[in-house]
């Protein structure tokens, strides 16, 4: 099944890693390195199965190839996933072990934070490898990339509205946002300041409640998000 999925999506390499002392299990997928080394974040998630983890890392890494190419970067597409609960399974030792595995790939893949991982986690990775970005400014990094991701998404929404609706303002328009993590919550802030009516959902009800209190969003269910 693994080779079938790799071939179907056009991947170059998929590497599994395991640290038995720490219970660390993860996968790195390198989709394409024609333009340069593969870049993509590391997602930590409590996947229901190892197959789910594989499909997620393949899907995400392929997307990174196109994102890098359309931005004109000399980078390819890659991604990593760590199977575990980001709320309870993290440790310095775990991410340093992950860093040693990334170092072993010899620069074919550069990692960064993603869902379930943070700047602090990447700082631990940086202790073991130089092939990591999104680290603390004190270590010479760019800091939290989610702020720029949210701002870029906000500008994209404004550009799309101007192109399609011929409107310079977002005021009075409605939008649905799925996921209120570091990017989603920051995006809500921008859009609420522009007077948009925001419908939002997150699997963590505490985040939707926070957004409701701070920004006046309307909470909706996962079943109705696409409606």
mmCIF file of C-alpha atoms in Angstrom:
data_model
loop_
_atom_site.group_PDB
_atom_site.id
_atom_site.type_symbol
_atom_site.label_atom_id
_atom_site.label_comp_id
_atom_site.label_asym_id
_atom_site.label_seq_id
_atom_site.Cartn_x
_atom_site.Cartn_y
_atom_site.Cartn_z
ATOM 1 C CA UNK A 1 0.000 0.000 0.000
ATOM 2 C CA UNK A 2 2.851 2.400 0.817
ATOM 3 C CA UNK A 3 4.527 2.162 -2.596
ATOM 4 C CA UNK A 4 1.138 2.411 -4.268
ATOM 5 C CA UNK A 5 0.402 5.681 -2.458
ATOM 6 C CA UNK A 6 3.921 7.058 -3.119
ATOM 7 C CA UNK A 7 3.728 6.316 -6.838
ATOM 8 C CA UNK A 8 0.189 7.664 -7.173
ATOM 9 C CA UNK A 9 1.208 11.028 -5.703
ATOM 10 C CA UNK A 10 4.608 11.217 -7.403
ATOM 11 C CA UNK A 11 6.784 11.195 -4.270
ATOM 12 C CA UNK A 12 10.538 10.697 -4.302
ATOM 13 C CA UNK A 13 11.047 9.399 -0.774
ATOM 14 C CA UNK A 14 9.170 8.441 2.371
ATOM 15 C CA UNK A 15 11.146 7.747 5.552
ATOM 16 C CA UNK A 16 9.826 6.280 8.803
ATOM 17 C CA UNK A 17 11.618 6.913 12.082
ATOM 18 C CA UNK A 18 11.296 5.450 15.561
ATOM 19 C CA UNK A 19 12.969 6.041 18.914
ATOM 20 C CA UNK A 20 11.942 3.137 21.179
ATOM 21 C CA UNK A 21 13.216 4.821 24.353
ATOM 22 C CA UNK A 22 10.962 7.847 23.819
ATOM 23 C CA UNK A 23 8.102 6.174 21.981
ATOM 24 C CA UNK A 24 8.732 8.526 19.066
ATOM 25 C CA UNK A 25 7.097 7.471 15.790
ATOM 26 C CA UNK A 26 7.003 9.624 12.706
ATOM 27 C CA UNK A 27 7.208 9.921 8.953
ATOM 28 C CA UNK A 28 8.977 12.322 6.595
ATOM 29 C CA UNK A 29 7.677 12.584 3.036
ATOM 30 C CA UNK A 30 9.760 14.233 0.324
ATOM 31 C CA UNK A 31 7.567 14.897 -2.674
ATOM 32 C CA UNK A 32 9.832 16.714 -5.124
ATOM 33 C CA UNK A 33 13.329 18.227 -5.048
ATOM 34 C CA UNK A 34 13.631 19.428 -8.665
ATOM 35 C CA UNK A 35 13.793 23.081 -7.558
ATOM 36 C CA UNK A 36 15.747 22.493 -4.364
ATOM 37 C CA UNK A 37 15.636 20.738 -0.970
ATOM 38 C CA UNK A 38 12.189 19.882 0.353
ATOM 39 C CA UNK A 39 10.745 22.353 2.859
ATOM 40 C CA UNK A 40 7.684 21.783 5.013
ATOM 41 C CA UNK A 41 6.569 21.814 8.617
ATOM 42 C CA UNK A 42 6.328 19.026 11.164
ATOM 43 C CA UNK A 43 2.792 18.217 12.303
ATOM 44 C CA UNK A 44 2.213 16.413 15.608
ATOM 45 C CA UNK A 45 -1.172 14.754 15.776
ATOM 46 C CA UNK A 46 -2.856 11.872 17.570
ATOM 47 C CA UNK A 47 -3.727 10.007 14.377
ATOM 48 C CA UNK A 48 -6.305 7.246 14.551
ATOM 49 C CA UNK A 49 -4.006 4.954 12.557
ATOM 50 C CA UNK A 50 -0.576 4.815 10.956
ATOM 51 C CA UNK A 51 -2.281 4.777 7.554
ATOM 52 C CA UNK A 52 -3.974 8.093 8.378
ATOM 53 C CA UNK A 53 -0.566 9.544 9.293
ATOM 54 C CA UNK A 54 0.923 8.368 5.995
ATOM 55 C CA UNK A 55 -1.901 9.797 3.871
ATOM 56 C CA UNK A 56 -1.686 13.117 5.720
ATOM 57 C CA UNK A 57 2.078 13.501 5.268
ATOM 58 C CA UNK A 58 1.826 12.554 1.565
ATOM 59 C CA UNK A 59 -1.007 14.993 0.965
ATOM 60 C CA UNK A 60 0.677 17.857 2.806
ATOM 61 C CA UNK A 61 4.117 17.369 1.243
ATOM 62 C CA UNK A 62 2.692 17.397 -2.287
ATOM 63 C CA UNK A 63 0.940 20.666 -1.505
ATOM 64 C CA UNK A 64 4.245 22.157 -0.363
ATOM 65 C CA UNK A 65 5.828 21.447 -3.756
ATOM 66 C CA UNK A 66 3.215 23.604 -5.473
ATOM 67 C CA UNK A 67 3.337 26.313 -2.810
ATOM 68 C CA UNK A 68 7.104 26.691 -3.179
ATOM 69 C CA UNK A 69 6.944 26.620 -6.980
ATOM 70 C CA UNK A 70 4.178 29.219 -7.306
ATOM 71 C CA UNK A 71 6.107 31.524 -4.936
ATOM 72 C CA UNK A 72 9.227 31.200 -7.097
ATOM 73 C CA UNK A 73 11.333 29.609 -4.369
ATOM 74 C CA UNK A 74 14.301 27.337 -4.998
ATOM 75 C CA UNK A 75 12.727 24.715 -2.756
ATOM 76 C CA UNK A 76 10.836 21.479 -3.122
ATOM 77 C CA UNK A 77 7.959 20.034 -1.138
ATOM 78 C CA UNK A 78 8.227 17.960 2.013
ATOM 79 C CA UNK A 79 6.458 17.383 5.300
ATOM 80 C CA UNK A 80 6.874 15.472 8.543
ATOM 81 C CA UNK A 81 4.354 14.029 10.957
ATOM 82 C CA UNK A 82 4.896 12.801 14.499
ATOM 83 C CA UNK A 83 2.267 10.409 15.820
ATOM 84 C CA UNK A 84 1.313 11.534 19.321
ATOM 85 C CA UNK A 85 -0.729 13.880 21.451
ATOM 86 C CA UNK A 86 0.821 17.373 21.338
ATOM 87 C CA UNK A 87 -0.808 18.186 24.670
ATOM 88 C CA UNK A 88 0.837 15.351 26.591
ATOM 89 C CA UNK A 89 3.601 13.639 24.604
ATOM 90 C CA UNK A 90 6.037 16.493 23.958
ATOM 91 C CA UNK A 91 9.493 16.750 25.473
ATOM 92 C CA UNK A 92 12.893 18.236 24.716
ATOM 93 C CA UNK A 93 14.279 14.728 24.282
ATOM 94 C CA UNK A 94 11.590 13.815 21.747
ATOM 95 C CA UNK A 95 12.234 16.801 19.483
ATOM 96 C CA UNK A 96 15.990 16.467 19.768
ATOM 97 C CA UNK A 97 15.633 12.852 18.657
ATOM 98 C CA UNK A 98 13.500 14.067 15.762
ATOM 99 C CA UNK A 99 16.233 16.597 14.969
ATOM 100 C CA UNK A 100 18.850 13.857 14.775
ATOM 101 C CA UNK A 101 16.688 11.998 12.292
ATOM 102 C CA UNK A 102 16.329 15.140 10.147
ATOM 103 C CA UNK A 103 20.106 15.592 10.281
ATOM 104 C CA UNK A 104 20.464 12.047 8.955
ATOM 105 C CA UNK A 105 18.572 13.001 5.795
ATOM 106 C CA UNK A 106 21.540 15.176 4.844
ATOM 107 C CA UNK A 107 19.653 18.321 3.916
ATOM 108 C CA UNK A 108 17.124 16.777 1.529
ATOM 109 C CA UNK A 109 14.378 17.939 3.924
ATOM 110 C CA UNK A 110 14.122 21.132 5.988
ATOM 111 C CA UNK A 111 11.555 21.106 8.768
ATOM 112 C CA UNK A 112 9.589 23.800 10.645
ATOM 113 C CA UNK A 113 6.598 24.052 12.971
ATOM 114 C CA UNK A 114 3.080 23.127 11.932
ATOM 115 C CA UNK A 115 -0.115 22.033 13.657
ATOM 116 C CA UNK A 116 0.757 20.686 17.094
ATOM 117 C CA UNK A 117 4.325 22.014 17.146
ATOM 118 C CA UNK A 118 5.815 25.351 18.159
ATOM 119 C CA UNK A 119 8.867 27.604 18.011
ATOM 120 C CA UNK A 120 10.084 26.060 21.264
ATOM 121 C CA UNK A 121 9.892 22.589 19.724
ATOM 122 C CA UNK A 122 11.898 23.747 16.696
ATOM 123 C CA UNK A 123 14.500 25.291 18.992
ATOM 124 C CA UNK A 124 15.041 21.800 20.420
ATOM 125 C CA UNK A 125 15.312 20.412 16.883
ATOM 126 C CA UNK A 126 17.894 23.121 16.110
ATOM 127 C CA UNK A 127 20.132 21.688 18.836
ATOM 128 C CA UNK A 128 20.648 18.622 16.645
ATOM 129 C CA UNK A 129 20.419 19.900 13.049
ATOM 130 C CA UNK A 130 20.724 23.061 10.977
ATOM 131 C CA UNK A 131 17.971 21.845 8.646
ATOM 132 C CA UNK A 132 15.151 23.623 10.486
ATOM 133 C CA UNK A 133 13.476 27.007 10.209
ATOM 134 C CA UNK A 134 10.849 28.922 12.196
ATOM 135 C CA UNK A 135 13.115 29.024 15.243
ATOM 136 C CA UNK A 136 13.365 31.782 17.859
ATOM 137 C CA UNK A 137 14.774 35.170 16.886
ATOM 138 C CA UNK A 138 17.304 34.739 19.699
ATOM 139 C CA UNK A 139 18.728 31.807 17.705
ATOM 140 C CA UNK A 140 18.788 33.831 14.488
ATOM 141 C CA UNK A 141 15.401 32.652 13.263
ATOM 142 C CA UNK A 142 12.356 34.503 11.995
ATOM 143 C CA UNK A 143 10.114 33.710 14.952
ATOM 144 C CA UNK A 144 6.497 32.578 14.745
ATOM 145 C CA UNK A 145 5.537 32.169 11.045
ATOM 146 C CA UNK A 146 1.824 31.881 11.817
ATOM 147 C CA UNK A 147 1.517 35.665 12.124
ATOM 148 C CA UNK A 148 2.735 36.169 8.553
ATOM 149 C CA UNK A 149 0.654 33.222 7.320
ATOM 150 C CA UNK A 150 -2.481 34.819 8.769
ATOM 151 C CA UNK A 151 -1.615 38.223 7.306
ATOM 152 C CA UNK A 152 -0.955 36.683 3.885
ATOM 153 C CA UNK A 153 -4.314 34.892 4.026
ATOM 154 C CA UNK A 154 -6.017 38.147 5.013
ATOM 155 C CA UNK A 155 -4.467 39.971 2.038
ATOM 156 C CA UNK A 156 -5.497 37.107 -0.243
ATOM 157 C CA UNK A 157 -9.094 37.394 0.939
ATOM 158 C CA UNK A 158 -9.091 41.151 0.331
ATOM 159 C CA UNK A 159 -7.611 40.689 -3.154
ATOM 160 C CA UNK A 160 -10.160 38.001 -4.022
ATOM 161 C CA UNK A 161 -13.082 40.158 -2.864
ATOM 162 C CA UNK A 162 -11.799 43.110 -4.884
ATOM 163 C CA UNK A 163 -11.376 40.955 -8.001
ATOM 164 C CA UNK A 164 -14.633 38.995 -7.783
ATOM 165 C CA UNK A 165 -17.027 41.399 -6.030
ATOM 166 C CA UNK A 166 -15.381 44.690 -7.036
ATOM 167 C CA UNK A 167 -15.376 45.755 -3.383
ATOM 168 C CA UNK A 168 -12.546 47.493 -1.537
ATOM 169 C CA UNK A 169 -14.078 46.729 1.860
ATOM 170 C CA UNK A 170 -14.843 43.459 3.643
ATOM 171 C CA UNK A 171 -17.450 45.056 5.887
ATOM 172 C CA UNK A 172 -20.748 43.208 5.969
ATOM 173 C CA UNK A 173 -19.481 40.129 4.139
ATOM 174 C CA UNK A 174 -19.703 36.670 5.717
ATOM 175 C CA UNK A 175 -16.912 34.126 5.995
ATOM 176 C CA UNK A 176 -16.458 30.684 7.543
ATOM 177 C CA UNK A 177 -13.175 29.680 9.159
ATOM 178 C CA UNK A 178 -12.332 26.076 9.963
ATOM 179 C CA UNK A 179 -9.640 25.850 12.622
ATOM 180 C CA UNK A 180 -8.726 28.471 15.205
ATOM 181 C CA UNK A 181 -5.119 27.680 15.956
ATOM 182 C CA UNK A 182 -2.238 30.119 15.708
ATOM 183 C CA UNK A 183 -3.106 31.103 12.126
ATOM 184 C CA UNK A 184 -6.888 30.930 12.374
ATOM 185 C CA UNK A 185 -7.185 33.027 15.522
ATOM 186 C CA UNK A 186 -4.886 35.719 14.131
ATOM 187 C CA UNK A 187 -6.908 35.758 10.893
ATOM 188 C CA UNK A 188 -10.126 36.208 12.871
ATOM 189 C CA UNK A 189 -8.605 39.296 14.473
ATOM 190 C CA UNK A 190 -7.887 40.896 11.087
ATOM 191 C CA UNK A 191 -11.282 40.049 9.628
ATOM 192 C CA UNK A 192 -13.262 41.158 12.669
ATOM 193 C CA UNK A 193 -11.492 44.528 12.572
ATOM 194 C CA UNK A 194 -12.732 44.863 8.981
ATOM 195 C CA UNK A 195 -16.345 44.243 10.010
ATOM 196 C CA UNK A 196 -16.846 40.758 8.564
ATOM 197 C CA UNK A 197 -19.465 38.390 9.952
ATOM 198 C CA UNK A 198 -17.438 35.346 10.973
ATOM 199 C CA UNK A 199 -18.683 31.779 11.380
ATOM 200 C CA UNK A 200 -16.057 29.457 12.861
ATOM 201 C CA UNK A 201 -15.436 25.921 14.031
ATOM 202 C CA UNK A 202 -12.575 24.181 15.824
ATOM 203 C CA UNK A 203 -12.365 20.716 17.330
ATOM 204 C CA UNK A 204 -11.233 22.444 20.538
ATOM 205 C CA UNK A 205 -14.347 24.141 21.888
ATOM 206 C CA UNK A 206 -12.213 26.297 24.175
ATOM 207 C CA UNK A 207 -10.780 28.039 21.104
ATOM 208 C CA UNK A 208 -14.191 28.752 19.576
ATOM 209 C CA UNK A 209 -15.358 30.111 22.934
ATOM 210 C CA UNK A 210 -12.270 32.340 23.110
ATOM 211 C CA UNK A 211 -12.924 33.665 19.605
ATOM 212 C CA UNK A 212 -16.568 34.226 20.481
ATOM 213 C CA UNK A 213 -15.616 36.278 23.546
ATOM 214 C CA UNK A 214 -12.808 38.273 21.933
ATOM 215 C CA UNK A 215 -14.088 38.793 18.413
ATOM 216 C CA UNK A 216 -17.820 38.043 18.425
ATOM 217 C CA UNK A 217 -17.669 35.104 16.019
ATOM 218 C CA UNK A 218 -20.643 32.775 15.583
ATOM 219 C CA UNK A 219 -19.880 29.205 16.624
ATOM 220 C CA UNK A 220 -21.017 26.516 14.189
ATOM 221 C CA UNK A 221 -20.697 22.725 14.037
ATOM 222 C CA UNK A 222 -18.284 20.668 11.961
ATOM 223 C CA UNK A 223 -21.264 19.368 9.969
ATOM 224 C CA UNK A 224 -22.392 22.841 8.927
ATOM 225 C CA UNK A 225 -19.011 24.475 8.210
ATOM 226 C CA UNK A 226 -19.291 23.920 4.448
ATOM 227 C CA UNK A 227 -22.816 25.311 4.293
#
